[in-house]
Amino acid sequence: MKDKLSVMMLSWEFPPRVIGGISPHIYFLSKHLAKQDVKVYVVTCDFPGAPAHEVIDGVEVYRIDSYKNPSPDFATWVYLMNMNMQKETAVLTRKIADKIDVFHAHDWLVANAGIGLKHVFRRPLLVTMHSTEMGRRDGLHTTTEKMIHETEAWLTYEAWKVICCSDYMISHVKYAFGLPSDKLVMVPNGVNIHCYDGDGDLKDFRSKFALPEEKIVLFVGRLVYEKGIHVLINAVPKILSKVDAKFIIVGSGYMKEQLLNIVRSMGLEHKVLFEGFMDEATLLKLQKCADVSVVPSLFEPFGIVALEAMAAQSPVVASDTGGLSEIIEHDVTGVKVYPNNPDSLAWGIAKVLLDENYAKSIKDNAYKRVQEKYDWEKIARQTKGIYEGVLGEYSKSFWA
Amino acid sequence: MRAVIFSWEYPPRVVGQLSGYVSALSTQLANSKVDVNVVTYDDSATDQTQEPSGVKTFRVANPVRTHIGVLTWVLTLNQEVERAAANIYYEENKQVDLIDVYDWHFIPAAVTLKSGLGIPFVYSVESLEDHRSPNANSSYSMAIKSIEWLGFFEAARISVKSEWMKDEVIKIYKVPKEKITVISTNPNSWIKEVLKLYNGVAEAKE
């Protein structure tokens, strides 16, 4: 092994291309790995205006042609994009003088490229499973869903180690793909607390969203079934009967029309605002203004939104499911409520809004917890340790 | 001379006439002292075998069983083809002169192996999507055509079996005519022409 460890990250998104949580995850993980003397290359899909190659915070970022040729559907596009990603990464890997030690793939979206590169260069492959098709769809119903599930299974089979971001995901992935326990490693997701450092008075900003006497209840997430936004909407009248509040919904998704209709039929359009997708600067401020942040998910591998709210020092009410169960310690760092239960959710939200001392204590504890446990530097160190462990095993294999 | 041949059909798996052609070609090449390694698909018989002629066969199965169509089926099979070819490469002290790939199915694997390991490839054309598909402008056929294009662009040489096909390749994919070799089907000169083509590619290798 050389002095400096080098890793080739494969991801279908990297800033400024942001589709979901993988993009910021790779950004912070790579940046902090680079700080710990790991040479990091990221290969990702192109984005209008972003250069094909640049160095960001010590990380070499390469953006490939993400396949603009016609594709009959999303899944086929993913496989075709992988064909290009694999080719361009192979050219790059062959060219760079310091050989790549490990390939690190993120989700099935780069499965083919990661697996192919592993065999062509005979280097170990690691994968982080951020989610699963089985979890996203609550089962496997269509041919496409089964195909994606089997692609995920293939990726975890080929990987030396499978990283998951919560104990819940470890057990889910173990069950979904029948993996041995010693192949799975838990490394939590991180959050950047400093992006909430901004100073200043947010009174004017707050007044754009709510009246001074209204408490702000914030939901951030895609408007899809698994995020449980419909549970929150059903809880709105129950909460309003106890405390005056404004409900701000940030995000978009296929359930939007349906949710709007429910709100209209309840005659509560003046209390529930659908903001759609929001730029980051505005969102950060809004998170700081929120009197309570709600995460009512039905399926949640990790629950980064809860962590962000904790970093923004906004008290959190979350459903007791998936990764959220581990992030939130009930009555200490937040309030846990029964999943898919509007009464329970309304109870939790009202409790936080009506008891200021309680709200203050959970948000202060939560802020401390975030600093201790979900710090990117620590997470990068853990990840580097996994790379080193794998390389140690690899050095004794017949591939070395 | 060590050649690796990619074909999605090879006896006992017969889909069309390509299977018999590749089998006859491999045997003849082995008789002409070429180390022939055929990488092909089989659903279950994935052992490595050696035929009496000396031809070695490597059959791979698809790691993903459920598919929405032949296109995605092909795209997940390619990594297994890469794995088999890379194994040959590393076990033979990195001495592989060229890959001869039949039709579009395993073009992605050939392109990756060229990009990553510097093994040049010949794209041998049996048929083209424009001739096979009744609706060659559908996004499905366009995706297959884009893989054919990638093959023509990245190949060291292209081999066809007729002057007509040569014209079609030039017409549809704007390939320079110097890049295309017409292999005659005359049994007396057939193998000599293939060997000449292979030698040219192997000598030009960086």
XYZ file of N, CA and C in Angstrom, chain A residues 67 69-73 75-76 79-80 82-84 86-88 90-92 94 111-113 115-117 119-122 142-144 146-148 150-151 154 158 398-399, chain B residues 63-69 71-72 75-77 79-80 82-83 86-91 108-109 111-118 138-140 142-143 146-147 150 154 206:
252
model
N -25.343 10.838 -20.395
C -26.104 10.117 -21.411
C -27.384 10.852 -21.790
N -28.590 10.682 -24.802
C -29.276 9.986 -25.895
C -30.657 9.549 -25.414
N -31.568 9.304 -26.350
C -32.906 8.897 -25.910
C -32.856 7.601 -25.115
N -33.623 7.540 -24.018
C -33.759 6.305 -23.250
C -35.247 6.074 -23.048
N -35.688 4.831 -23.166
C -37.133 4.577 -23.074
C -37.723 4.822 -21.687
N -36.921 4.723 -20.624
C -37.458 4.923 -19.286
C -36.306 5.209 -18.327
N -35.084 3.649 -15.578
C -34.164 2.565 -15.213
C -33.173 2.291 -16.352
N -33.656 2.288 -17.581
C -32.770 2.060 -18.726
C -31.750 3.191 -18.830
N -28.896 2.537 -16.450
C -27.926 1.543 -16.932
C -27.055 2.106 -18.073
N -27.663 2.917 -18.929
C -26.894 3.514 -20.030
C -25.919 4.563 -19.494
N -24.556 4.446 -16.658
C -23.477 3.656 -16.070
C -22.460 3.203 -17.101
N -22.938 2.918 -18.306
C -22.034 2.522 -19.384
C -21.023 3.649 -19.643
N -21.523 4.879 -19.716
C -20.632 6.027 -19.931
C -19.749 6.290 -18.722
N -18.738 4.216 -16.486
C -17.729 3.177 -16.375
C -16.585 3.416 -17.354
N -16.946 3.760 -18.583
C -15.935 4.018 -19.609
C -15.046 5.188 -19.200
N -15.667 6.291 -18.800
C -14.875 7.482 -18.496
C -14.052 7.307 -17.224
N -12.874 4.444 -16.253
C -11.786 3.532 -16.633
C -10.642 4.317 -17.284
N -10.971 5.255 -18.155
C -9.950 6.092 -18.802
C -9.173 6.863 -17.730
N -9.916 7.435 -16.793
C -9.319 8.248 -15.731
C -8.430 7.403 -14.823
N -6.929 4.664 -15.444
C -5.736 4.213 -16.143
C -4.707 5.339 -16.246
N -24.398 1.089 -9.718
C -24.022 -0.308 -9.474
C -23.162 -0.871 -10.601
N -23.633 -0.769 -11.835
C -22.908 -1.386 -12.947
C -21.488 -0.851 -13.065
N -21.360 0.471 -12.970
C -20.036 1.082 -13.113
C -19.113 0.580 -12.003
N -19.249 -2.176 -10.129
C -18.942 -3.603 -10.238
C -17.957 -3.857 -11.379
N -18.208 -3.236 -12.519
C -17.318 -3.420 -13.672
C -15.900 -2.962 -13.365
N -15.783 -1.790 -12.729
C -14.457 -1.231 -12.431
C -13.702 -2.106 -11.445
N -13.773 -5.309 -11.198
C -13.185 -6.477 -11.872
C -12.102 -6.093 -12.872
N -12.313 -4.995 -13.566
C -11.333 -4.581 -14.576
C -10.010 -4.191 -13.914
N -10.078 -3.480 -12.775
C -8.850 -3.028 -12.108
C -8.464 -3.894 -10.918
N -9.324 -4.855 -10.582
C -9.088 -5.744 -9.445
C -8.770 -4.974 -8.166
N -43.706 -4.213 -9.145
C -43.626 -4.247 -10.610
C -42.317 -4.888 -11.048
N -42.242 -5.181 -12.351
C -41.020 -5.758 -12.907
C -39.843 -4.802 -12.720
N -40.080 -3.524 -12.943
C -39.001 -2.544 -12.763
C -38.507 -2.555 -11.318
N -38.631 -4.976 -9.175
C -37.883 -6.217 -8.913
C -36.494 -6.153 -9.529
N -36.425 -5.600 -10.724
C -35.132 -5.470 -11.414
C -34.185 -4.584 -10.596
N -34.693 -3.477 -10.090
C -33.860 -2.572 -9.294
C -33.438 -3.260 -7.992
N -33.009 -6.446 -7.506
C -31.977 -7.446 -7.815
C -30.642 -6.776 -8.154
N -30.720 -5.591 -8.739
C -29.483 -4.845 -9.013
C -28.833 -4.432 -7.684
N -27.209 -7.488 -6.195
C -25.971 -7.770 -6.941
C -24.843 -6.855 -6.447
N -21.364 -7.966 -4.569
C -20.033 -7.684 -5.112
C -19.177 -6.822 -4.176
N -5.641 -13.057 -3.312
C -4.863 -13.370 -4.515
C -4.935 -12.278 -5.578
N -5.788 -11.304 -5.377
C -5.835 -10.173 -6.303
C -4.680 -9.190 -6.083
N -26.469 -11.624 -13.656
C -26.607 -11.487 -12.205
C -27.964 -10.919 -11.798
N -28.655 -10.285 -12.733
C -29.982 -9.739 -12.461
C -30.975 -10.529 -13.307
N -31.889 -11.229 -12.639
C -32.764 -12.164 -13.357
C -34.015 -11.495 -13.929
N -34.550 -10.541 -13.211
C -35.785 -9.888 -13.644
C -35.441 -8.655 -14.476
N -36.034 -8.578 -15.660
C -35.734 -7.435 -16.528
C -36.966 -6.927 -17.237
N -36.908 -5.643 -17.623
C -38.039 -5.047 -18.337
C -37.891 -5.184 -19.845
N -36.738 -5.637 -20.315
C -36.555 -5.804 -21.753
C -35.148 -6.272 -22.047
N -32.797 -4.778 -23.528
C -31.781 -3.738 -23.384
C -31.186 -3.727 -21.977
N -32.044 -3.688 -20.952
C -31.516 -3.702 -19.578
C -30.880 -5.064 -19.285
N -27.451 -4.877 -20.521
C -26.599 -3.935 -19.804
C -26.113 -4.476 -18.463
N -26.883 -5.334 -17.788
C -26.371 -5.912 -16.536
C -25.502 -7.144 -16.808
N -25.661 -7.750 -17.983
C -24.831 -8.910 -18.328
C -23.391 -8.472 -18.662
N -21.262 -6.536 -17.200
C -20.250 -6.545 -16.129
C -19.715 -7.955 -15.899
N -20.544 -8.965 -16.130
C -20.069 -10.342 -16.002
C -19.118 -10.679 -17.151
N -17.221 -8.475 -18.551
C -15.979 -7.783 -18.157
C -15.193 -8.604 -17.145
N -15.931 -9.169 -16.184
C -15.275 -9.973 -15.149
C -14.552 -11.165 -15.787
N -11.557 -9.878 -17.813
C -10.484 -9.391 -16.923
C -9.768 -10.580 -16.285
N -10.514 -11.618 -15.929
C -9.881 -12.813 -15.364
C -8.900 -13.438 -16.352
N -9.286 -13.514 -17.612
C -8.374 -14.047 -18.642
C -7.120 -13.169 -18.705
N -7.340 -11.869 -18.750
C -6.236 -10.903 -18.845
C -5.242 -11.079 -17.706
N -5.746 -11.140 -16.452
C -4.830 -11.234 -15.314
C -4.195 -12.614 -15.204
N -4.939 -13.648 -15.596
C -4.366 -14.985 -15.489
C -3.355 -15.273 -16.595
N -20.462 -2.461 -24.633
C -20.064 -1.729 -23.419
C -18.868 -2.367 -22.719
N -18.842 -3.695 -22.635
C -17.713 -4.388 -21.994
C -16.430 -4.169 -22.782
N -15.637 -1.717 -24.712
C -15.198 -0.321 -24.580
C -14.522 -0.093 -23.214
N -15.101 -0.654 -22.161
C -14.500 -0.498 -20.825
C -13.131 -1.165 -20.758
N -13.016 -2.365 -21.331
C -11.739 -3.078 -21.285
C -10.670 -2.351 -22.101
N -11.086 -1.745 -23.183
C -10.154 -0.922 -23.955
C -9.720 0.289 -23.123
N -10.708 0.968 -22.508
C -10.413 2.188 -21.750
C -9.564 1.900 -20.521
N -9.847 0.790 -19.855
C -9.178 0.513 -18.595
C -7.876 -0.252 -18.738
N -7.833 -1.201 -19.687
C -6.668 -2.077 -19.798
C -5.917 -1.941 -21.118
N -6.422 -1.104 -22.000
C -5.715 -0.871 -23.261
C -5.792 -2.026 -24.251
N -37.738 4.635 -32.502
C -38.273 4.647 -31.136
C -37.105 4.884 -30.180
N -37.404 5.372 -28.979
C -36.303 5.663 -28.053
C -35.581 4.366 -27.680
N -36.311 3.262 -27.707
C -35.717 1.955 -27.400
C -34.654 1.590 -28.443
N -33.290 3.667 -30.563
C -32.269 4.721 -30.582
C -31.195 4.436 -29.525
N -31.631 3.891 -28.377
C -30.665 3.563 -27.323
C -29.727 2.456 -27.816
N -27.342 3.858 -30.236
C -26.264 4.653 -29.625
C -25.136 3.732 -29.137
N -25.493 2.502 -28.768
C -24.450 1.545 -28.371
C -23.689 1.081 -29.617
N -21.283 3.785 -30.441
C -20.135 3.768 -29.531
C -19.123 2.714 -29.986
N -15.306 3.562 -31.079
C -14.190 3.107 -30.238
C -13.391 1.959 -30.846
N -0.933 0.027 -28.791
C 0.020 0.960 -28.176
C 0.993 0.242 -27.263
